[in-house]
Short mmCIF file of C-alpha atoms in Angstrom, two decimals:
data_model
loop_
_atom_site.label_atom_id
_atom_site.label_comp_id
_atom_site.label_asym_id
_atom_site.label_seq_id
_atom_site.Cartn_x
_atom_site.Cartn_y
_atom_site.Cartn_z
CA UNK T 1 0.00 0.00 0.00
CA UNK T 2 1.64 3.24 -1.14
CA UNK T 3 1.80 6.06 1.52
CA UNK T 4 -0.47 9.33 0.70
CA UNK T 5 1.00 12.25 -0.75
CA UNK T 6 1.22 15.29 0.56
CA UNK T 7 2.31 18.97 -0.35
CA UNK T 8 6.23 19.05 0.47
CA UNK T 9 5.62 21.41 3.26
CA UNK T 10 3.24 18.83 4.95
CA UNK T 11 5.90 16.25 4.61
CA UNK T 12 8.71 18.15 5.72
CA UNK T 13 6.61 18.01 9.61
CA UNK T 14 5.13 14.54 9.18
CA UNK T 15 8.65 13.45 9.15
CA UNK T 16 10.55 15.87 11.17
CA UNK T 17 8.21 16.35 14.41
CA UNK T 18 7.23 12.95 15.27
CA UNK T 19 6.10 13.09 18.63
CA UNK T 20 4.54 10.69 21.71
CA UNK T 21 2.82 14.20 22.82
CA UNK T 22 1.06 14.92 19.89
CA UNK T 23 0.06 14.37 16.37
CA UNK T 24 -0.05 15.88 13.16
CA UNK T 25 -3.54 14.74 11.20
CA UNK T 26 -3.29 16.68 7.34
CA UNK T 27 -7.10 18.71 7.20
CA UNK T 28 -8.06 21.35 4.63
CA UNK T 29 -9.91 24.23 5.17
CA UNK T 30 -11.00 27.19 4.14
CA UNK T 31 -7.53 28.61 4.23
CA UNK T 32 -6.13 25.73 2.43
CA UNK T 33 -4.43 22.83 3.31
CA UNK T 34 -3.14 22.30 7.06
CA UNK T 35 -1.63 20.11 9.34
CA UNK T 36 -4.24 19.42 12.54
CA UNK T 37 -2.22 19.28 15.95
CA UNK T 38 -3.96 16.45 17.97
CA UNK T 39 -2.93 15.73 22.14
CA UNK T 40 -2.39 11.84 22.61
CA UNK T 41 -3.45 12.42 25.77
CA UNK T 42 -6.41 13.87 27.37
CA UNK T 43 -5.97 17.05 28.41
CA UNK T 44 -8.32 19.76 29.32
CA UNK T 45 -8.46 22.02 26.28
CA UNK T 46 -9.35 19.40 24.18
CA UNK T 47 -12.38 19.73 21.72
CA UNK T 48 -14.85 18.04 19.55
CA UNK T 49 -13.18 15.01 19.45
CA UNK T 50 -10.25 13.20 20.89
CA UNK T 51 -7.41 15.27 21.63
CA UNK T 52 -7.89 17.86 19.36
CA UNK T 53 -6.92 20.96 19.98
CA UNK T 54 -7.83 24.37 18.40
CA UNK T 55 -4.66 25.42 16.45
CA UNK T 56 -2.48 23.87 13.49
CA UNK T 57 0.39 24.62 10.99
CA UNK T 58 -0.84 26.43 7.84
CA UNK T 59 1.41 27.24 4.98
CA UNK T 60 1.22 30.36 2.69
CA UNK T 61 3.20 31.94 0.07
CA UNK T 62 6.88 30.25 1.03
CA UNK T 63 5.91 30.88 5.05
CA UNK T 64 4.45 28.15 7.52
CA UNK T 65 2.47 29.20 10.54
CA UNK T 66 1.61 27.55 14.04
CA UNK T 67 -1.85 29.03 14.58
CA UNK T 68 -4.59 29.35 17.44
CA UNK T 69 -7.68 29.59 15.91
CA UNK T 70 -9.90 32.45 16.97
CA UNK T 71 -13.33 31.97 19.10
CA UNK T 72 -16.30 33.04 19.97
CA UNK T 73 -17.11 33.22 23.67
CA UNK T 74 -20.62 31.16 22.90
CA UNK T 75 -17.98 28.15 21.56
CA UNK T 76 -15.51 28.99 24.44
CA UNK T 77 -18.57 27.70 26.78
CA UNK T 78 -20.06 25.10 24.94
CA UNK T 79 -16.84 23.24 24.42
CA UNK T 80 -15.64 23.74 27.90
CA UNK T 81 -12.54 25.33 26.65
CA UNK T 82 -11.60 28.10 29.30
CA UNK T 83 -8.85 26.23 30.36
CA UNK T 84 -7.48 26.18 26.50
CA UNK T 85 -8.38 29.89 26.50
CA UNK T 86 -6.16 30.70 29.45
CA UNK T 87 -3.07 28.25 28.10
CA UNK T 88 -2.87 30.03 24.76
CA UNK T 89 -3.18 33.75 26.47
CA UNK T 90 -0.03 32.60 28.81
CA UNK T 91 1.86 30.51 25.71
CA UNK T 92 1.17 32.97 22.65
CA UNK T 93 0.68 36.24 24.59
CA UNK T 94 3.08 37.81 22.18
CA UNK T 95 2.46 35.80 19.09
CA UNK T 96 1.03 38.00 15.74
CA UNK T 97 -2.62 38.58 15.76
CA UNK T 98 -5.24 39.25 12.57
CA UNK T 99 -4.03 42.79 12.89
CA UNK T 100 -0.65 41.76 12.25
CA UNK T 101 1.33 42.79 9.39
CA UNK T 102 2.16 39.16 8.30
CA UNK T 103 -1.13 38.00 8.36
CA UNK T 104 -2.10 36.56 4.86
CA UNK T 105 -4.70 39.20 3.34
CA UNK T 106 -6.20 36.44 1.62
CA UNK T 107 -7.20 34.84 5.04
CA UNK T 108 -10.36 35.93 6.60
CA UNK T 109 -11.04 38.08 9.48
CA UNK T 110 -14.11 37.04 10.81
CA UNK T 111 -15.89 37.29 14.57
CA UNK T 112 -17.32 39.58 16.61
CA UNK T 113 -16.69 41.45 19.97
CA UNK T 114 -15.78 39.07 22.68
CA UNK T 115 -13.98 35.50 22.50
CA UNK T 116 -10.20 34.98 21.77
CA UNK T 117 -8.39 36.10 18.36
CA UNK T 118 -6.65 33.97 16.55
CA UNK T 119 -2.93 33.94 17.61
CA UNK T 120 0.17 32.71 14.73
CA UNK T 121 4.27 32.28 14.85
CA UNK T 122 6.11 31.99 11.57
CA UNK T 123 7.73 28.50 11.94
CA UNK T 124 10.57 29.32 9.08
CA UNK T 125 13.13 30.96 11.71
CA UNK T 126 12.60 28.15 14.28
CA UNK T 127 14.02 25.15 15.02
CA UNK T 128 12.54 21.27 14.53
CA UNK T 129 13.24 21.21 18.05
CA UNK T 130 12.09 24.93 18.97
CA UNK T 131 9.05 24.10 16.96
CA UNK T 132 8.74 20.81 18.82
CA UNK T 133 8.75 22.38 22.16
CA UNK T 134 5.88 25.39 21.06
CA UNK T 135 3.48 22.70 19.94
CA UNK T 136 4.31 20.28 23.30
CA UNK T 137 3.87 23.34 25.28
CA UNK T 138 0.40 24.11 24.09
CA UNK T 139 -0.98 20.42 24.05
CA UNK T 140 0.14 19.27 27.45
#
């Protein structure tokens, strides 16, 4: 059985950050293609289904991003995720926001008062193992 392809950018973490912490599940989206960042453990913060967690690694125009995705306060409640809310304020507090220079124009900006913005780090200037670290520090 051949193994799936996927875009070299998608490869280049499937094969660089394996991890007992977490795992990388390929998705697509609205904003394109993205790598899903699951827990393999549970751990408060986790939503919808087992282990996942509300963030991933996007890539666009030659840069790859880890990103928090942005919520309302109605899904903050429903999906229990306060705790997730606090971990990525104290873990991202001075990642880029929407507002952000280097966030892709073609990317919506969508929400409405209240909730948590979506947070993003360029991955390009870090380290596997810097990388490694960001994304064990936000699912454990």
């Amino acid at each position: 059985m051949s193994q799936p392809h996927y875009e070299q950018w998608m490869q280049k973490y499937l094969s660089e950050l394996p991890s007992q912490e977490f795992k990388l599940v390929p998705g697509s989206g609205s904003e394109g293609n993205y790598l899903h960042i699951y827990a393999n453990t549970s751990t408060p913060g986790n939503c919808r289904s087992q282990g996942m967690k509300e963030c991933g690694i996007y890539h666009h125009k030659g840069l790859d991003y880890l990103c928090t995705w942005g919520m309302t306060n109605s899904s903050i409640q429903k999906e229990h995720l306060e705790s997730w809310v606090r971990k990525i304020e104290a873990i991202c507090s001075d990642w880029h926001t929407i507002d952000s220079e280097y966030f892709p124009s073609s990317w919506k900006k969508t929400g409405s008062n209240g909730g948590v913005t979506s947070r993003f780090i360029i991955l390009n200037y870090m380290t596997t193992q810097q990388i490694h670290n960001t994304i064990q520090s936000l699912v454990n």
